[in-house]
Amino acid sequence: MTQKKKRYDPRNRWSAKYRKDVKLWIPSRKIVYLYWFRFLQLAEQDPNRTVDWSQYQGWGGTNAVLGMKFDDWWEEHWIDLFSIENEGDEPKFPLTTKRLKTDGIRYALRIYENRHRGSTWDIAVWFKRNEKRMYFLQFFGKIQEDMDTKTRLRRDGQGNAMDDSSEAYLNTLDKRDVQRKVSRYLKSAEQYLDNVCIGKFP
């Protein structure tokens, strides 16, 4: 059964953009800033990357970002860093685009966090078992853990090699397509990590 995309709910703490108690806005949904925070944590923990903390004045530094839960950190910093008085204003730390593909960022993060699962196919199989929001990823339907991808070659009357299993051949094409898409998400995650190192997101 296909899952339906949930509607925007202004009462939801992750999707609401306006806080009545302080009469301030944020330019994008709170969940986007969670993704920024999480990619910044990953970049700081990566021995092959260096975060330029001079680009993050007011964030609390590495101890705060690595040592605090996001909700606690958010309550301390969101007004100073991201709040605006009117929709359309620019905060101290703006996003690099207003055309955010929020779910794409989320999938890139989730797939990157699970890169230790093994190959791109192993990651895809694990993701299908554990991901609840599959309605945006059309290639999920192609993921079958026990799919037959072993082609069987036979010779025709003229000695030419022919594939004797069209199903296995089609499964191989589907598997390669899934692997390519997982690779793209991993590549996107690497770009987000590079960007947060210099104070930009996404």
PDB file of C-alpha atoms in Angstrom:
ATOM      1  CA  MET A   1       0.000   0.000   0.000  1.00  0.00           C
ATOM      2  CA  THR A   2       1.405   3.391  -1.047  1.00  0.00           C
ATOM      3  CA  GLN A   3       1.986   5.793   1.819  1.00  0.00           C
ATOM      4  CA  LYS A   4       0.513   9.271   1.432  1.00  0.00           C
ATOM      5  CA  LYS A   5       2.615  12.355   1.936  1.00  0.00           C
ATOM      6  CA  LYS A   6       1.640  14.113   5.150  1.00  0.00           C
ATOM      7  CA  ARG A   7       0.211  17.599   4.874  1.00  0.00           C
ATOM      8  CA  TYR A   8       1.959  20.601   6.359  1.00  0.00           C
ATOM      9  CA  ASP A   9       0.822  21.061   9.953  1.00  0.00           C
ATOM     10  CA  PRO A  10       1.607  24.479  11.531  1.00  0.00           C
ATOM     11  CA  ARG A  11       1.304  22.903  14.993  1.00  0.00           C
ATOM     12  CA  ASN A  12       4.072  20.410  14.274  1.00  0.00           C
ATOM     13  CA  ARG A  13       7.303  21.459  16.022  1.00  0.00           C
ATOM     14  CA  TRP A  14       9.357  20.328  13.020  1.00  0.00           C
ATOM     15  CA  SER A  15       7.327  22.008  10.277  1.00  0.00           C
ATOM     16  CA  ALA A  16       6.098  25.206  11.956  1.00  0.00           C
ATOM     17  CA  LYS A  17       7.926  28.378  10.883  1.00  0.00           C
ATOM     18  CA  TYR A  18       6.347  30.882  13.283  1.00  0.00           C
ATOM     19  CA  ARG A  19       6.589  31.078  17.071  1.00  0.00           C
ATOM     20  CA  LYS A  20       3.669  32.977  18.568  1.00  0.00           C
ATOM     21  CA  ASP A  21       5.259  33.263  22.002  1.00  0.00           C
ATOM     22  CA  VAL A  22       8.150  35.383  20.681  1.00  0.00           C
ATOM     23  CA  LYS A  23       6.481  36.583  17.454  1.00  0.00           C
ATOM     24  CA  LEU A  24       9.382  35.502  15.266  1.00  0.00           C
ATOM     25  CA  TRP A  25       9.769  33.474  12.080  1.00  0.00           C
ATOM     26  CA  ILE A  26      12.389  31.114  10.750  1.00  0.00           C
ATOM     27  CA  PRO A  27      12.952  31.078   6.965  1.00  0.00           C
ATOM     28  CA  SER A  28      12.572  27.317   6.632  1.00  0.00           C
ATOM     29  CA  ARG A  29      11.214  24.428   8.651  1.00  0.00           C
ATOM     30  CA  LYS A  30      13.063  23.513  11.827  1.00  0.00           C
ATOM     31  CA  ILE A  31      13.891  20.069  10.431  1.00  0.00           C
ATOM     32  CA  VAL A  32      16.216  21.687   7.871  1.00  0.00           C
ATOM     33  CA  TYR A  33      18.316  23.162  10.672  1.00  0.00           C
ATOM     34  CA  LEU A  34      18.456  19.761  12.335  1.00  0.00           C
ATOM     35  CA  TYR A  35      20.016  18.421   9.121  1.00  0.00           C
ATOM     36  CA  TRP A  36      22.511  21.305   9.080  1.00  0.00           C
ATOM     37  CA  PHE A  37      23.384  20.582  12.714  1.00  0.00           C
ATOM     38  CA  ARG A  38      23.788  16.865  12.037  1.00  0.00           C
ATOM     39  CA  PHE A  39      26.016  17.352   8.971  1.00  0.00           C
ATOM     40  CA  LEU A  40      28.117  19.792  10.989  1.00  0.00           C
ATOM     41  CA  GLN A  41      28.554  17.148  13.697  1.00  0.00           C
ATOM     42  CA  LEU A  42      29.623  14.571  11.111  1.00  0.00           C
ATOM     43  CA  ALA A  43      32.064  16.997   9.500  1.00  0.00           C
ATOM     44  CA  GLU A  44      33.643  17.842  12.861  1.00  0.00           C
ATOM     45  CA  GLN A  45      34.012  14.127  13.657  1.00  0.00           C
ATOM     46  CA  ASP A  46      35.598  13.385  10.276  1.00  0.00           C
ATOM     47  CA  PRO A  47      39.422  13.280  10.583  1.00  0.00           C
ATOM     48  CA  ASN A  48      39.724  14.152   6.893  1.00  0.00           C
ATOM     49  CA  ARG A  49      37.758  17.389   7.210  1.00  0.00           C
ATOM     50  CA  THR A  50      38.331  20.671   9.029  1.00  0.00           C
ATOM     51  CA  VAL A  51      35.429  22.870  10.086  1.00  0.00           C
ATOM     52  CA  ASP A  52      36.136  26.597   9.933  1.00  0.00           C
ATOM     53  CA  TRP A  53      34.564  27.565  13.240  1.00  0.00           C
ATOM     54  CA  SER A  54      35.161  31.253  12.518  1.00  0.00           C
ATOM     55  CA  GLN A  55      32.170  30.874  10.178  1.00  0.00           C
ATOM     56  CA  TYR A  56      29.998  29.763  13.100  1.00  0.00           C
ATOM     57  CA  GLN A  57      30.098  32.685  15.510  1.00  0.00           C
ATOM     58  CA  GLY A  58      27.316  32.233  18.047  1.00  0.00           C
ATOM     59  CA  TRP A  59      26.847  28.484  17.578  1.00  0.00           C
ATOM     60  CA  GLY A  60      28.682  27.650  20.803  1.00  0.00           C
ATOM     61  CA  GLY A  61      31.695  25.991  19.205  1.00  0.00           C
ATOM     62  CA  THR A  62      32.579  22.341  18.849  1.00  0.00           C
ATOM     63  CA  ASN A  63      31.773  21.476  22.474  1.00  0.00           C
ATOM     64  CA  ALA A  64      28.193  22.703  22.148  1.00  0.00           C
ATOM     65  CA  VAL A  65      27.561  21.171  18.723  1.00  0.00           C
ATOM     66  CA  LEU A  66      29.007  17.785  19.653  1.00  0.00           C
ATOM     67  CA  GLY A  67      27.912  17.748  23.275  1.00  0.00           C
ATOM     68  CA  MET A  68      24.310  18.974  23.170  1.00  0.00           C
ATOM     69  CA  LYS A  69      21.104  17.408  21.912  1.00  0.00           C
ATOM     70  CA  PHE A  70      19.703  19.344  18.999  1.00  0.00           C
ATOM     71  CA  ASP A  71      16.499  20.479  20.761  1.00  0.00           C
ATOM     72  CA  ASP A  72      18.473  21.851  23.710  1.00  0.00           C
ATOM     73  CA  TRP A  73      20.960  23.574  21.413  1.00  0.00           C
ATOM     74  CA  TRP A  74      18.112  24.965  19.297  1.00  0.00           C
ATOM     75  CA  GLU A  75      16.312  26.566  22.222  1.00  0.00           C
ATOM     76  CA  GLU A  76      19.511  28.372  23.215  1.00  0.00           C
ATOM     77  CA  HIS A  77      20.525  29.597  19.759  1.00  0.00           C
ATOM     78  CA  TRP A  78      17.704  29.757  17.217  1.00  0.00           C
ATOM     79  CA  ILE A  79      16.590  33.313  17.944  1.00  0.00           C
ATOM     80  CA  ASP A  80      20.070  34.770  17.529  1.00  0.00           C
ATOM     81  CA  LEU A  81      21.099  32.639  14.545  1.00  0.00           C
ATOM     82  CA  PHE A  82      18.017  31.991  12.426  1.00  0.00           C
ATOM     83  CA  SER A  83      15.038  34.098  13.513  1.00  0.00           C
ATOM     84  CA  ILE A  84      13.507  36.883  11.427  1.00  0.00           C
ATOM     85  CA  GLU A  85      10.764  39.368  12.263  1.00  0.00           C
ATOM     86  CA  ASN A  86       9.028  39.163   8.890  1.00  0.00           C
ATOM     87  CA  GLU A  87       8.788  36.485   6.233  1.00  0.00           C
ATOM     88  CA  GLY A  88      11.316  37.272   3.517  1.00  0.00           C
ATOM     89  CA  ASP A  89      13.890  38.809   5.874  1.00  0.00           C
ATOM     90  CA  GLU A  90      17.365  37.279   5.993  1.00  0.00           C
ATOM     91  CA  PRO A  91      18.701  35.755   9.231  1.00  0.00           C
ATOM     92  CA  LYS A  92      22.270  35.869  10.482  1.00  0.00           C
ATOM     93  CA  PHE A  93      22.814  32.376   9.034  1.00  0.00           C
ATOM     94  CA  PRO A  94      20.815  32.072   5.802  1.00  0.00           C
ATOM     95  CA  LEU A  95      20.420  28.901   3.778  1.00  0.00           C
ATOM     96  CA  THR A  96      22.102  28.904   0.376  1.00  0.00           C
ATOM     97  CA  THR A  97      18.826  28.325  -1.486  1.00  0.00           C
ATOM     98  CA  LYS A  98      15.109  28.833  -0.974  1.00  0.00           C
ATOM     99  CA  ARG A  99      14.308  25.842  -3.178  1.00  0.00           C
ATOM    100  CA  LEU A 100      15.165  23.144  -0.707  1.00  0.00           C
ATOM    101  CA  LYS A 101      14.704  19.468  -1.485  1.00  0.00           C
ATOM    102  CA  THR A 102      14.227  18.550   2.153  1.00  0.00           C
ATOM    103  CA  ASP A 103      13.575  14.864   1.626  1.00  0.00           C
ATOM    104  CA  GLY A 104      16.606  14.557  -0.636  1.00  0.00           C
ATOM    105  CA  ILE A 105      18.767  16.050   2.124  1.00  0.00           C
ATOM    106  CA  ARG A 106      17.244  13.653   4.628  1.00  0.00           C
ATOM    107  CA  TYR A 107      17.894  10.601   2.455  1.00  0.00           C
ATOM    108  CA  ALA A 108      21.473  11.731   1.801  1.00  0.00           C
ATOM    109  CA  LEU A 109      22.014  12.052   5.554  1.00  0.00           C
ATOM    110  CA  ARG A 110      20.407   8.717   6.409  1.00  0.00           C
ATOM    111  CA  ILE A 111      22.281   6.842   3.697  1.00  0.00           C
ATOM    112  CA  TYR A 112      25.590   8.471   4.658  1.00  0.00           C
ATOM    113  CA  GLU A 113      25.059   7.608   8.335  1.00  0.00           C
ATOM    114  CA  ASN A 114      24.604   3.966   7.298  1.00  0.00           C
ATOM    115  CA  ARG A 115      27.483   3.711   4.839  1.00  0.00           C
ATOM    116  CA  HIS A 116      29.119   1.217   7.221  1.00  0.00           C
ATOM    117  CA  ARG A 117      26.446  -1.334   6.250  1.00  0.00           C
ATOM    118  CA  GLY A 118      28.589  -2.381   3.305  1.00  0.00           C
ATOM    119  CA  SER A 119      28.180  -1.918  -0.440  1.00  0.00           C
ATOM    120  CA  THR A 120      25.691   0.475  -2.004  1.00  0.00           C
ATOM    121  CA  TRP A 121      23.380  -2.521  -2.449  1.00  0.00           C
ATOM    122  CA  ASP A 122      23.750  -3.541   1.214  1.00  0.00           C
ATOM    123  CA  ILE A 123      22.882   0.030   2.228  1.00  0.00           C
ATOM    124  CA  ALA A 124      19.804   0.002  -0.026  1.00  0.00           C
ATOM    125  CA  VAL A 125      18.570  -3.314   1.396  1.00  0.00           C
ATOM    126  CA  TRP A 126      19.041  -2.104   4.980  1.00  0.00           C
ATOM    127  CA  PHE A 127      17.354   1.188   4.129  1.00  0.00           C
ATOM    128  CA  LYS A 128      14.307  -0.543   2.703  1.00  0.00           C
ATOM    129  CA  ARG A 129      13.959  -2.649   5.852  1.00  0.00           C
ATOM    130  CA  ASN A 130      14.165   0.356   8.158  1.00  0.00           C
ATOM    131  CA  GLU A 131      12.908   3.409   6.276  1.00  0.00           C
ATOM    132  CA  LYS A 132       9.283   4.338   6.978  1.00  0.00           C
ATOM    133  CA  ARG A 133       9.054   7.209   4.503  1.00  0.00           C
ATOM    134  CA  MET A 134       9.519   5.384   1.209  1.00  0.00           C
ATOM    135  CA  TYR A 135       6.957   7.243  -0.884  1.00  0.00           C
ATOM    136  CA  PHE A 136       9.511   9.657  -2.385  1.00  0.00           C
ATOM    137  CA  LEU A 137      11.995   6.995  -3.467  1.00  0.00           C
ATOM    138  CA  GLN A 138      10.596   5.283  -6.529  1.00  0.00           C
ATOM    139  CA  PHE A 139      13.533   2.899  -6.779  1.00  0.00           C
ATOM    140  CA  PHE A 140      12.578   1.224  -3.481  1.00  0.00           C
ATOM    141  CA  GLY A 141      10.281  -1.080  -5.420  1.00  0.00           C
ATOM    142  CA  LYS A 142      13.292  -2.491  -7.241  1.00  0.00           C
ATOM    143  CA  ILE A 143      14.998  -3.671  -4.054  1.00  0.00           C
ATOM    144  CA  GLN A 144      14.503  -7.389  -3.458  1.00  0.00           C
ATOM    145  CA  GLU A 145      16.970  -9.049  -1.111  1.00  0.00           C
ATOM    146  CA  ASP A 146      16.807 -12.447  -2.811  1.00  0.00           C
ATOM    147  CA  MET A 147      16.527 -11.250  -6.413  1.00  0.00           C
ATOM    148  CA  ASP A 148      18.194 -13.508  -8.968  1.00  0.00           C
ATOM    149  CA  THR A 149      20.933 -11.635 -10.854  1.00  0.00           C
ATOM    150  CA  LYS A 150      22.919 -14.632 -12.099  1.00  0.00           C
ATOM    151  CA  THR A 151      22.810 -14.633 -15.871  1.00  0.00           C
ATOM    152  CA  ARG A 152      23.115 -17.963 -17.674  1.00  0.00           C
ATOM    153  CA  LEU A 153      24.852 -17.905 -21.022  1.00  0.00           C
ATOM    154  CA  ARG A 154      24.201 -20.457 -23.740  1.00  0.00           C
ATOM    155  CA  ARG A 155      25.396 -20.768 -27.305  1.00  0.00           C
ATOM    156  CA  ASP A 156      23.119 -20.406 -30.263  1.00  0.00           C
ATOM    157  CA  GLY A 157      23.489 -22.458 -33.418  1.00  0.00           C
ATOM    158  CA  GLN A 158      26.221 -20.140 -34.684  1.00  0.00           C
ATOM    159  CA  GLY A 159      28.263 -20.219 -31.490  1.00  0.00           C
ATOM    160  CA  ASN A 160      27.185 -16.794 -30.207  1.00  0.00           C
ATOM    161  CA  ALA A 161      26.739 -16.335 -26.447  1.00  0.00           C
ATOM    162  CA  MET A 162      23.144 -15.580 -25.405  1.00  0.00           C
ATOM    163  CA  ASP A 163      21.592 -14.795 -22.033  1.00  0.00           C
ATOM    164  CA  ASP A 164      19.289 -17.658 -21.082  1.00  0.00           C
ATOM    165  CA  SER A 165      17.587 -15.775 -18.223  1.00  0.00           C
ATOM    166  CA  SER A 166      15.848 -12.544 -19.193  1.00  0.00           C
ATOM    167  CA  GLU A 167      14.532 -12.133 -15.622  1.00  0.00           C
ATOM    168  CA  ALA A 168      18.032 -12.271 -14.144  1.00  0.00           C
ATOM    169  CA  TYR A 169      19.221  -9.784 -16.753  1.00  0.00           C
ATOM    170  CA  LEU A 170      16.415  -7.329 -15.900  1.00  0.00           C
ATOM    171  CA  ASN A 171      17.120  -7.810 -12.197  1.00  0.00           C
ATOM    172  CA  THR A 172      20.742  -6.920 -12.847  1.00  0.00           C
ATOM    173  CA  LEU A 173      19.672  -3.675 -14.532  1.00  0.00           C
ATOM    174  CA  ASP A 174      17.391  -2.828 -11.590  1.00  0.00           C
ATOM    175  CA  LYS A 175      20.154  -3.551  -9.093  1.00  0.00           C
ATOM    176  CA  ARG A 176      22.603  -1.321 -10.948  1.00  0.00           C
ATOM    177  CA  ASP A 177      20.019   1.468 -11.039  1.00  0.00           C
ATOM    178  CA  VAL A 178      19.533   1.253  -7.269  1.00  0.00           C
ATOM    179  CA  GLN A 179      23.293   1.242  -6.694  1.00  0.00           C
ATOM    180  CA  ARG A 180      23.733   4.331  -8.881  1.00  0.00           C
ATOM    181  CA  LYS A 181      21.052   6.220  -6.971  1.00  0.00           C
ATOM    182  CA  VAL A 182      22.524   5.310  -3.577  1.00  0.00           C
ATOM    183  CA  SER A 183      25.914   6.474  -4.877  1.00  0.00           C
ATOM    184  CA  ARG A 184      24.362   9.812  -5.853  1.00  0.00           C
ATOM    185  CA  TYR A 185      22.968  10.291  -2.360  1.00  0.00           C
ATOM    186  CA  LEU A 186      26.382   9.508  -0.897  1.00  0.00           C
ATOM    187  CA  LYS A 187      27.954  12.023  -3.273  1.00  0.00           C
ATOM    188  CA  SER A 188      25.380  14.640  -2.229  1.00  0.00           C
ATOM    189  CA  ALA A 189      26.180  13.961   1.425  1.00  0.00           C
ATOM    190  CA  GLU A 190      29.875  14.526   0.741  1.00  0.00           C
ATOM    191  CA  GLN A 191      29.022  17.878  -0.843  1.00  0.00           C
ATOM    192  CA  TYR A 192      26.888  18.895   2.143  1.00  0.00           C
ATOM    193  CA  LEU A 193      29.782  17.990   4.441  1.00  0.00           C
ATOM    194  CA  ASP A 194      32.182  20.121   2.400  1.00  0.00           C
ATOM    195  CA  ASN A 195      29.712  23.006   2.506  1.00  0.00           C
ATOM    196  CA  VAL A 196      29.148  22.985   6.261  1.00  0.00           C
ATOM    197  CA  CYS A 197      32.912  23.098   6.765  1.00  0.00           C
ATOM    198  CA  ILE A 198      32.858  26.620   5.327  1.00  0.00           C
ATOM    199  CA  GLY A 199      29.638  27.737   7.004  1.00  0.00           C
ATOM    200  CA  LYS A 200      27.188  27.001   4.185  1.00  0.00           C
ATOM    201  CA  PHE A 201      24.131  24.757   3.922  1.00  0.00           C
ATOM    202  CA  PRO A 202      22.919  22.932   2.030  1.00  0.00           C
TER     203      PRO A 202
END
